[in-house]
Amino acid sequence: MTPVRVAVLISGRGSNMAALIEAARAPGCPYRIALVLSNKAGAEGLDAARLAGIETAVVDSAPYGKDREAHERAVDAVLRDHGVEVVALAGYMRILSAWLVGAWAGRMLNIHPSLLPKYPGLQTHARALEAGDSVAGCSVHLVTEGMDEGPVLAQAEVPVLEGDTPETLAERVLSVEHRLYPETLSRFCASLPR
Ligand code: GAR
């Protein structure tokens, strides 16, 4: 079957993006990365995508100011131009409006560094440590209007260790993000009606 055309949306480092690109190289992978798009021209991940031979685009959010939907309409136009079928958010640090979420309902995934519904939003690792949790992890979920509230497709857990800081915990969680996201995106794409 023809691989599903996936766009990865990033704002920064792009390590999850790199994991998705790497996994897509495997023979029989049900998706291919058709585009990496960033809202920031300086996003580190863009260079890694270009080096991997992936098409990239920047739709800078700054000139749109508070007009979230106008920026999203520009993003959406680029996605449609590239024949994108599924959008994978990977450290895309924008709050999405109902318009974009509606336009991609059921076809937009996100990875979040907590065991949702715990700790939506930011500072997830510091909050897990403050709460004294013994287990942390990450979730891949479908994107809906509420921030980090959509149906969870998969989760992976890691232990919280004695002496952990938000940074050491983030690193441990990130390494399982890199496994969970490609696995979940593959399963999701393989099950899509085409
Ligand atoms: C990842 O840990 C991802 O789960 C998190 O940002 C990091 C991006 O790293 N996403 C969120 O917090 C979304 N709410 P990366 O750019 O190296 O993939």
Tab-separated table of N, CA, C and O in Angstrom, residues 75-181:
chain	number	residue	atom	x	y	z
A	75	VAL	N	-0.690	27.848	7.282
A	75	VAL	CA	-0.092	26.517	7.525
A	75	VAL	C	-0.901	25.457	6.770
A	75	VAL	O	-0.348	24.613	6.053
A	76	ASP	N	-2.207	25.536	6.914
A	76	ASP	CA	-3.089	24.544	6.294
A	76	ASP	C	-2.909	24.534	4.764
A	76	ASP	O	-2.888	23.469	4.148
A	77	ALA	N	-2.742	25.714	4.179
A	77	ALA	CA	-2.576	25.794	2.721
A	77	ALA	C	-1.307	25.051	2.298
A	77	ALA	O	-1.298	24.338	1.288
A	78	VAL	N	-0.235	25.191	3.079
A	78	VAL	CA	1.022	24.499	2.744
A	78	VAL	C	0.818	22.979	2.889
A	78	VAL	O	1.273	22.197	2.046
A	79	LEU	N	0.121	22.576	3.934
A	79	LEU	CA	-0.122	21.140	4.149
A	79	LEU	C	-0.904	20.567	2.961
A	79	LEU	O	-0.566	19.506	2.430
A	80	ARG	N	-1.961	21.270	2.544
A	80	ARG	CA	-2.804	20.792	1.416
A	80	ARG	C	-1.987	20.747	0.126
A	80	ARG	O	-2.102	19.809	-0.655
A	81	ASP	N	-1.134	21.778	-0.077
A	81	ASP	CA	-0.270	21.810	-1.274
A	81	ASP	C	0.635	20.598	-1.373
A	81	ASP	O	1.053	20.219	-2.465
A	82	HIS	N	1.020	20.065	-0.209
A	82	HIS	CA	1.936	18.918	-0.189
A	82	HIS	C	1.187	17.590	-0.109
A	82	HIS	O	1.806	16.556	0.135
A	83	GLY	N	-0.095	17.623	-0.279
A	83	GLY	CA	-0.876	16.375	-0.280
A	83	GLY	C	-0.813	15.640	1.048
A	83	GLY	O	-0.875	14.406	1.093
A	84	VAL	N	-0.705	16.402	2.141
A	84	VAL	CA	-0.571	15.782	3.464
A	84	VAL	C	-1.888	15.138	3.879
A	84	VAL	O	-2.962	15.708	3.688
A	85	GLU	N	-1.781	13.929	4.450
A	85	GLU	CA	-2.975	13.204	4.903
A	85	GLU	C	-3.081	13.164	6.429
A	85	GLU	O	-4.180	13.065	6.977
A	86	VAL	N	-1.930	13.172	7.093
A	86	VAL	CA	-1.909	13.091	8.561
A	86	VAL	C	-0.875	14.102	9.074
A	86	VAL	O	0.204	14.249	8.476
A	87	VAL	N	-1.214	14.786	10.168
A	87	VAL	CA	-0.295	15.761	10.771
A	87	VAL	C	0.181	15.218	12.116
A	87	VAL	O	-0.638	14.814	12.955
A	88	ALA	N	1.500	15.220	12.309
A	88	ALA	CA	2.076	14.782	13.586
A	88	ALA	C	2.743	15.987	14.241
A	88	ALA	O	3.745	16.507	13.733
A	89	LEU	N	2.171	16.447	15.353
A	89	LEU	CA	2.789	17.548	16.094
A	89	LEU	C	3.927	16.966	16.924
A	89	LEU	O	3.746	15.951	17.612
A	90	ALA	N	5.092	17.609	16.864
A	90	ALA	CA	6.248	17.083	17.588
A	90	ALA	C	7.016	18.261	18.179
A	90	ALA	O	7.907	18.819	17.540
A	91	GLY	N	6.583	18.677	19.366
A	91	GLY	CA	7.181	19.871	19.957
A	91	GLY	C	6.765	21.121	19.196
A	91	GLY	O	7.559	22.050	19.048
A	92	TYR	N	5.532	21.135	18.712
A	92	TYR	CA	4.986	22.314	18.018
A	92	TYR	C	4.313	23.158	19.088
A	92	TYR	O	3.237	22.812	19.566
A	93	MET	N	4.993	24.226	19.512
A	93	MET	CA	4.572	24.942	20.714
A	93	MET	C	3.600	26.076	20.398
A	93	MET	O	3.861	27.243	20.702
A	94	ARG	N	2.492	25.723	19.766
A	94	ARG	CA	1.434	26.685	19.489
A	94	ARG	C	0.136	26.126	20.046
A	94	ARG	O	-0.115	24.917	19.949
A	95	ILE	N	-0.672	27.015	20.620
A	95	ILE	CA	-2.024	26.596	21.006
A	95	ILE	C	-2.859	26.695	19.742
A	95	ILE	O	-2.838	27.714	19.053
A	96	LEU	N	-3.550	25.614	19.411
A	96	LEU	CA	-4.280	25.587	18.141
A	96	LEU	C	-5.711	26.077	18.332
A	96	LEU	O	-6.340	25.808	19.353
A	97	SER	N	-6.212	26.754	17.314
A	97	SER	CA	-7.604	27.211	17.378
A	97	SER	C	-8.520	26.061	16.970
A	97	SER	O	-8.088	25.068	16.363
A	98	ALA	N	-9.808	26.261	17.270
A	98	ALA	CA	-10.808	25.260	16.894
A	98	ALA	C	-10.813	25.059	15.383
A	98	ALA	O	-11.135	23.978	14.891
A	99	TRP	N	-10.427	26.108	14.644
A	99	TRP	CA	-10.488	25.998	13.185
A	99	TRP	C	-9.528	24.926	12.665
A	99	TRP	O	-9.921	24.032	11.921
A	100	LEU	N	-8.240	25.004	13.074
A	100	LEU	CA	-7.258	24.037	12.559
A	100	LEU	C	-7.557	22.628	13.084
A	100	LEU	O	-7.453	21.641	12.357
A	101	VAL	N	-7.938	22.567	14.354
A	101	VAL	CA	-8.247	21.262	14.948
A	101	VAL	C	-9.410	20.617	14.183
A	101	VAL	O	-9.377	19.430	13.850
A	102	GLY	N	-10.412	21.431	13.851
A	102	GLY	CA	-11.571	20.918	13.101
A	102	GLY	C	-11.174	20.468	11.702
A	102	GLY	O	-11.639	19.448	11.206
A	103	ALA	N	-10.278	21.237	11.076
A	103	ALA	CA	-9.875	20.926	9.704
A	103	ALA	C	-9.144	19.577	9.622
A	103	ALA	O	-9.173	18.914	8.590
A	104	TRP	N	-8.491	19.178	10.720
A	104	TRP	CA	-7.704	17.935	10.725
A	104	TRP	C	-8.244	16.929	11.739
A	104	TRP	O	-7.503	16.019	12.158
A	105	ALA	N	-9.500	17.054	12.090
A	105	ALA	CA	-10.082	16.168	13.114
A	105	ALA	C	-9.867	14.706	12.755
A	105	ALA	O	-10.139	14.286	11.622
A	106	GLY	N	-9.356	13.958	13.710
A	106	GLY	CA	-9.121	12.521	13.503
A	106	GLY	C	-7.870	12.224	12.703
A	106	GLY	O	-7.545	11.056	12.447
A	107	ARG	N	-7.164	13.280	12.274
A	107	ARG	CA	-5.954	13.076	11.457
A	107	ARG	C	-4.783	13.900	11.965
A	107	ARG	O	-3.830	14.166	11.243
A	108	MET	N	-4.878	14.331	13.213
A	108	MET	CA	-3.767	15.092	13.804
A	108	MET	C	-3.396	14.467	15.143
A	108	MET	O	-4.252	14.311	16.023
A	109	LEU	N	-2.114	14.103	15.280
A	109	LEU	CA	-1.621	13.458	16.506
A	109	LEU	C	-0.628	14.390	17.200
A	109	LEU	O	-0.003	15.244	16.559
A	110	ASN	N	-0.473	14.178	18.501
A	110	ASN	CA	0.514	14.951	19.265
A	110	ASN	C	1.215	14.014	20.235
A	110	ASN	O	0.628	13.018	20.669
A	111	ILE	N	2.460	14.356	20.560
A	111	ILE	CA	3.127	13.647	21.657
A	111	ILE	C	3.283	14.616	22.812
A	111	ILE	O	3.651	15.781	22.615
A	112	HIS	N	2.988	14.110	24.004
A	112	HIS	CA	3.020	14.973	25.188
A	112	HIS	C	3.820	14.258	26.283
A	112	HIS	O	3.614	13.063	26.525
A	113	PRO	N	4.712	14.998	26.966
A	113	PRO	CA	5.607	14.335	27.927
A	113	PRO	C	5.003	14.136	29.316
A	113	PRO	O	5.584	14.562	30.324
A	114	SER	N	3.846	13.488	29.377
A	114	SER	CA	3.282	13.070	30.670
A	114	SER	C	2.314	11.930	30.398
A	114	SER	O	1.944	11.669	29.248
A	115	LEU	N	1.911	11.287	31.484
A	115	LEU	CA	0.909	10.225	31.356
A	115	LEU	C	-0.465	10.908	31.470
A	115	LEU	O	-1.037	11.001	32.540
A	116	LEU	N	-0.953	11.400	30.329
A	116	LEU	CA	-2.250	12.099	30.329
A	116	LEU	C	-3.326	11.161	30.891
A	116	LEU	O	-3.224	9.956	30.708
A	117	PRO	N	-4.329	11.647	31.618
A	117	PRO	CA	-4.693	13.057	31.762
A	117	PRO	C	-3.871	13.834	32.795
A	117	PRO	O	-4.170	14.987	33.053
A	118	LYS	N	-2.827	13.214	33.358
A	118	LYS	CA	-1.989	13.988	34.283
A	118	LYS	C	-1.184	15.038	33.517
A	118	LYS	O	-0.653	14.737	32.445
A	119	TYR	N	-1.039	16.196	34.087
A	119	TYR	CA	-0.123	17.247	33.646
A	119	TYR	C	-0.234	17.663	32.175
A	119	TYR	O	0.746	17.571	31.423
A	120	PRO	N	-1.410	18.102	31.750
A	120	PRO	CA	-1.457	18.771	30.440
A	120	PRO	C	-0.662	20.078	30.541
A	120	PRO	O	-0.369	20.542	31.651
A	121	GLY	N	-0.304	20.658	29.409
A	121	GLY	CA	0.397	21.952	29.435
A	121	GLY	C	1.894	21.782	29.635
A	121	GLY	O	2.467	20.764	29.243
A	122	LEU	N	2.497	22.783	30.272
A	122	LEU	CA	3.969	22.848	30.359
A	122	LEU	C	4.488	22.334	31.706
A	122	LEU	O	3.702	21.998	32.593
A	123	GLN	N	5.802	22.283	31.842
A	123	GLN	CA	6.487	21.912	33.102
A	123	GLN	C	6.041	20.543	33.626
A	123	GLN	O	5.878	20.366	34.832
A	124	THR	N	5.816	19.625	32.732
A	124	THR	CA	5.246	18.332	33.145
A	124	THR	C	6.154	17.574	34.116
A	124	THR	O	5.684	16.968	35.070
A	125	HIS	N	7.465	17.628	33.851
A	125	HIS	CA	8.379	16.825	34.675
A	125	HIS	C	8.518	17.418	36.079
A	125	HIS	O	8.517	16.681	37.066
A	126	ALA	N	8.609	18.734	36.151
A	126	ALA	CA	8.694	19.388	37.470
A	126	ALA	C	7.430	19.084	38.267
A	126	ALA	O	7.489	18.823	39.487
A	127	ARG	N	6.291	19.066	37.592
A	127	ARG	CA	5.030	18.817	38.304
A	127	ARG	C	4.955	17.366	38.791
A	127	ARG	O	4.462	17.089	39.891
A	128	ALA	N	5.463	16.434	37.974
A	128	ALA	CA	5.458	15.026	38.380
A	128	ALA	C	6.362	14.824	39.597
A	128	ALA	O	6.032	14.088	40.534
A	129	LEU	N	7.512	15.521	39.599
A	129	LEU	CA	8.445	15.401	40.730
A	129	LEU	C	7.843	16.025	41.986
A	129	LEU	O	7.918	15.445	43.078
A	130	GLU	N	7.233	17.197	41.825
A	130	GLU	CA	6.609	17.870	42.984
A	130	GLU	C	5.524	17.021	43.605
A	130	GLU	O	5.329	17.022	44.823
A	131	ALA	N	4.803	16.291	42.737
A	131	ALA	CA	3.696	15.463	43.236
A	131	ALA	C	4.212	14.184	43.887
A	131	ALA	O	3.450	13.430	44.487
A	132	GLY	N	5.509	13.892	43.754
A	132	GLY	CA	6.086	12.678	44.334
A	132	GLY	C	5.723	11.421	43.557
A	132	GLY	O	5.731	10.305	44.101
A	133	ASP	N	5.415	11.548	42.262
A	133	ASP	CA	5.057	10.376	41.449
A	133	ASP	C	6.237	9.397	41.372
A	133	ASP	O	7.394	9.829	41.302
A	134	SER	N	5.918	8.101	41.341
A	134	SER	CA	7.006	7.136	41.193
A	134	SER	C	7.148	6.679	39.739
A	134	SER	O	8.117	6.005	39.381
A	135	VAL	N	6.162	7.053	38.936
A	135	VAL	CA	6.183	6.685	37.516
A	135	VAL	C	5.864	7.926	36.693
A	135	VAL	O	4.997	8.718	37.076
A	136	ALA	N	6.587	8.101	35.583
A	136	ALA	CA	6.296	9.202	34.646
A	136	ALA	C	6.211	8.591	33.249
A	136	ALA	O	6.258	7.370	33.105
A	137	GLY	N	6.100	9.439	32.246
A	137	GLY	CA	6.031	8.866	30.903
A	137	GLY	C	5.523	9.848	29.879
A	137	GLY	O	5.576	11.066	30.091
A	138	CYS	N	5.033	9.304	28.773
A	138	CYS	CA	4.570	10.154	27.679
A	138	CYS	C	3.336	9.525	27.039
A	138	CYS	O	3.061	8.335	27.236
A	139	SER	N	2.624	10.361	26.294
A	139	SER	CA	1.370	9.931	25.664
A	139	SER	C	1.338	10.423	24.228
A	139	SER	O	1.750	11.554	23.950
A	140	VAL	N	0.819	9.592	23.345
A	140	VAL	CA	0.479	10.041	21.989
A	140	VAL	C	-1.038	10.071	21.932
A	140	VAL	O	-1.701	9.103	22.319
A	141	HIS	N	-1.565	11.223	21.505
A	141	HIS	CA	-3.027	11.359	21.511
A	141	HIS	C	-3.514	12.080	20.262
A	141	HIS	O	-2.737	12.784	19.594
A	142	LEU	N	-4.778	11.892	19.968
A	142	LEU	CA	-5.404	12.647	18.882
A	142	LEU	C	-5.642	14.061	19.386
A	142	LEU	O	-5.964	14.253	20.567
A	143	VAL	N	-5.503	15.026	18.515
A	143	VAL	CA	-5.666	16.422	18.929
A	143	VAL	C	-7.134	16.823	18.804
A	143	VAL	O	-7.749	16.641	17.755
A	144	THR	N	-7.636	17.345	19.927
A	144	THR	CA	-8.987	17.902	19.948
A	144	THR	C	-8.885	19.328	20.500
A	144	THR	O	-7.782	19.786	20.820
A	145	GLU	N	-10.029	19.992	20.649
A	145	GLU	CA	-9.983	21.411	21.032
A	145	GLU	C	-9.342	21.685	22.388
A	145	GLU	O	-8.614	22.649	22.545
A	146	GLY	N	-9.621	20.860	23.382
A	146	GLY	CA	-9.034	21.091	24.707
A	146	GLY	C	-7.549	20.753	24.668
A	146	GLY	O	-7.166	19.742	24.072
A	147	MET	N	-6.723	21.578	25.304
A	147	MET	CA	-5.279	21.352	25.229
A	147	MET	C	-4.882	20.016	25.876
A	147	MET	O	-5.206	19.778	27.048
A	148	ASP	N	-4.236	19.145	25.099
A	148	ASP	CA	-3.748	17.842	25.579
A	148	ASP	C	-4.879	16.975	26.141
A	148	ASP	O	-4.671	16.208	27.081
A	149	GLU	N	-6.072	17.120	25.546
A	149	GLU	CA	-7.238	16.404	26.080
A	149	GLU	C	-7.764	15.303	25.171
A	149	GLU	O	-8.700	14.616	25.551
A	150	GLY	N	-7.233	15.194	23.971
A	150	GLY	CA	-7.809	14.246	23.015
A	150	GLY	C	-7.583	12.804	23.418
A	150	GLY	O	-6.762	12.521	24.306
A	151	PRO	N	-8.313	11.877	22.772
A	151	PRO	CA	-8.183	10.455	23.091
A	151	PRO	C	-6.733	9.963	23.007
A	151	PRO	O	-6.047	10.235	22.027
A	152	VAL	N	-6.314	9.262	24.045
A	152	VAL	CA	-4.942	8.747	24.094
A	152	VAL	C	-4.862	7.478	23.226
A	152	VAL	O	-5.662	6.564	23.370
A	153	LEU	N	-3.869	7.459	22.331
A	153	LEU	CA	-3.680	6.290	21.465
A	153	LEU	C	-2.682	5.314	22.084
A	153	LEU	O	-2.795	4.116	21.894
A	154	ALA	N	-1.689	5.849	22.809
A	154	ALA	CA	-0.678	4.973	23.416
A	154	ALA	C	0.106	5.758	24.469
A	154	ALA	O	0.228	6.980	24.368
A	155	GLN	N	0.612	5.018	25.448
A	155	GLN	CA	1.456	5.636	26.479
A	155	GLN	C	2.650	4.738	26.764
A	155	GLN	O	2.574	3.528	26.549
A	156	ALA	N	3.726	5.346	27.246
A	156	ALA	CA	4.880	4.569	27.709
A	156	ALA	C	5.310	5.143	29.049
A	156	ALA	O	5.279	6.363	29.248
A	157	GLU	N	5.706	4.258	29.946
A	157	GLU	CA	6.081	4.680	31.309
A	157	GLU	C	7.578	4.555	31.522
A	157	GLU	O	8.227	3.700	30.911
A	158	VAL	N	8.093	5.395	32.391
A	158	VAL	CA	9.473	5.233	32.894
A	158	VAL	C	9.424	5.416	34.406
A	158	VAL	O	8.542	6.109	34.910
A	159	PRO	N	10.390	4.823	35.128
A	159	PRO	CA	10.412	5.051	36.577
A	159	PRO	C	10.947	6.445	36.894
A	159	PRO	O	11.772	6.974	36.150
A	160	VAL	N	10.476	7.025	37.983
A	160	VAL	CA	11.108	8.227	38.530
A	160	VAL	C	12.148	7.716	39.526
A	160	VAL	O	11.832	6.863	40.369
A	161	LEU	N	13.385	8.205	39.401
A	161	LEU	CA	14.469	7.688	40.246
A	161	LEU	C	14.837	8.696	41.328
A	161	LEU	O	14.642	9.907	41.163
A	162	GLU	N	15.347	8.163	42.414
A	162	GLU	CA	15.867	8.971	43.520
A	162	GLU	C	16.809	10.049	42.958
A	162	GLU	O	17.684	9.727	42.151
A	163	GLY	N	16.633	11.279	43.352
A	163	GLY	CA	17.555	12.333	42.923
A	163	GLY	C	17.240	12.912	41.545
A	163	GLY	O	17.993	13.757	41.050
A	164	ASP	N	16.160	12.453	40.907
A	164	ASP	CA	15.817	13.004	39.590
A	164	ASP	C	15.578	14.504	39.672
A	164	ASP	O	15.015	15.008	40.652
A	165	THR	N	15.985	15.201	38.619
A	165	THR	CA	15.641	16.611	38.432
A	165	THR	C	14.710	16.640	37.219
A	165	THR	O	14.619	15.641	36.477
A	166	PRO	N	14.042	17.776	36.971
A	166	PRO	CA	13.210	17.841	35.763
A	166	PRO	C	14.018	17.482	34.509
A	166	PRO	O	13.496	16.836	33.589
A	167	GLU	N	15.295	17.841	34.516
A	167	GLU	CA	16.125	17.575	33.325
A	167	GLU	C	16.425	16.086	33.155
A	167	GLU	O	16.335	15.548	32.047
A	168	THR	N	16.805	15.403	34.247
A	168	THR	CA	17.140	13.973	34.106
A	168	THR	C	15.881	13.177	33.767
A	168	THR	O	15.913	12.234	32.973
A	169	LEU	N	14.758	13.592	34.362
A	169	LEU	CA	13.499	12.881	34.069
A	169	LEU	C	13.090	13.129	32.610
A	169	LEU	O	12.667	12.205	31.907
A	170	ALA	N	13.258	14.380	32.157
A	170	ALA	CA	12.893	14.715	30.766
A	170	ALA	C	13.681	13.851	29.784
A	170	ALA	O	13.137	13.362	28.794
A	171	GLU	N	14.965	13.655	30.102
A	171	GLU	CA	15.825	12.862	29.215
A	171	GLU	C	15.352	11.401	29.144
A	171	GLU	O	15.284	10.800	28.066
A	172	ARG	N	14.988	10.857	30.328
A	172	ARG	CA	14.519	9.462	30.360
A	172	ARG	C	13.195	9.322	29.604
A	172	ARG	O	12.975	8.369	28.874
A	173	VAL	N	12.316	10.306	29.789
A	173	VAL	CA	11.015	10.257	29.088
A	173	VAL	C	11.238	10.407	27.580
A	173	VAL	O	10.627	9.691	26.779
A	174	LEU	N	12.136	11.334	27.207
A	174	LEU	CA	12.370	11.593	25.779
A	174	LEU	C	12.811	10.327	25.045
A	174	LEU	O	12.398	10.070	23.922
A	175	SER	N	13.636	9.522	25.723
A	175	SER	CA	14.117	8.325	25.020
A	175	SER	C	12.965	7.357	24.743
A	175	SER	O	12.969	6.688	23.713
A	176	VAL	N	11.945	7.346	25.592
A	176	VAL	CA	10.804	6.475	25.260
A	176	VAL	C	9.841	7.164	24.285
A	176	VAL	O	9.147	6.496	23.521
A	177	GLU	N	9.839	8.496	24.277
A	177	GLU	CA	9.042	9.208	23.255
A	177	GLU	C	9.498	8.774	21.860
A	177	GLU	O	8.686	8.555	20.956
A	178	HIS	N	10.829	8.654	21.714
A	178	HIS	CA	11.389	8.355	20.396
A	178	HIS	C	10.995	6.963	19.896
A	178	HIS	O	11.068	6.691	18.709
A	179	ARG	N	10.643	6.086	20.823
A	179	ARG	CA	10.154	4.757	20.425
A	179	ARG	C	8.632	4.797	20.241
A	179	ARG	O	8.086	4.276	19.271
A	180	LEU	N	7.944	5.447	21.189
A	180	LEU	CA	6.474	5.401	21.188
A	180	LEU	C	5.856	6.115	19.984
A	180	LEU	O	4.885	5.619	19.406
A	181	TYR	N	6.430	7.255	19.597
A	181	TYR	CA	5.763	8.039	18.549
A	181	TYR	C	5.778	7.308	17.199
A	181	TYR	O	4.721	7.137	16.576
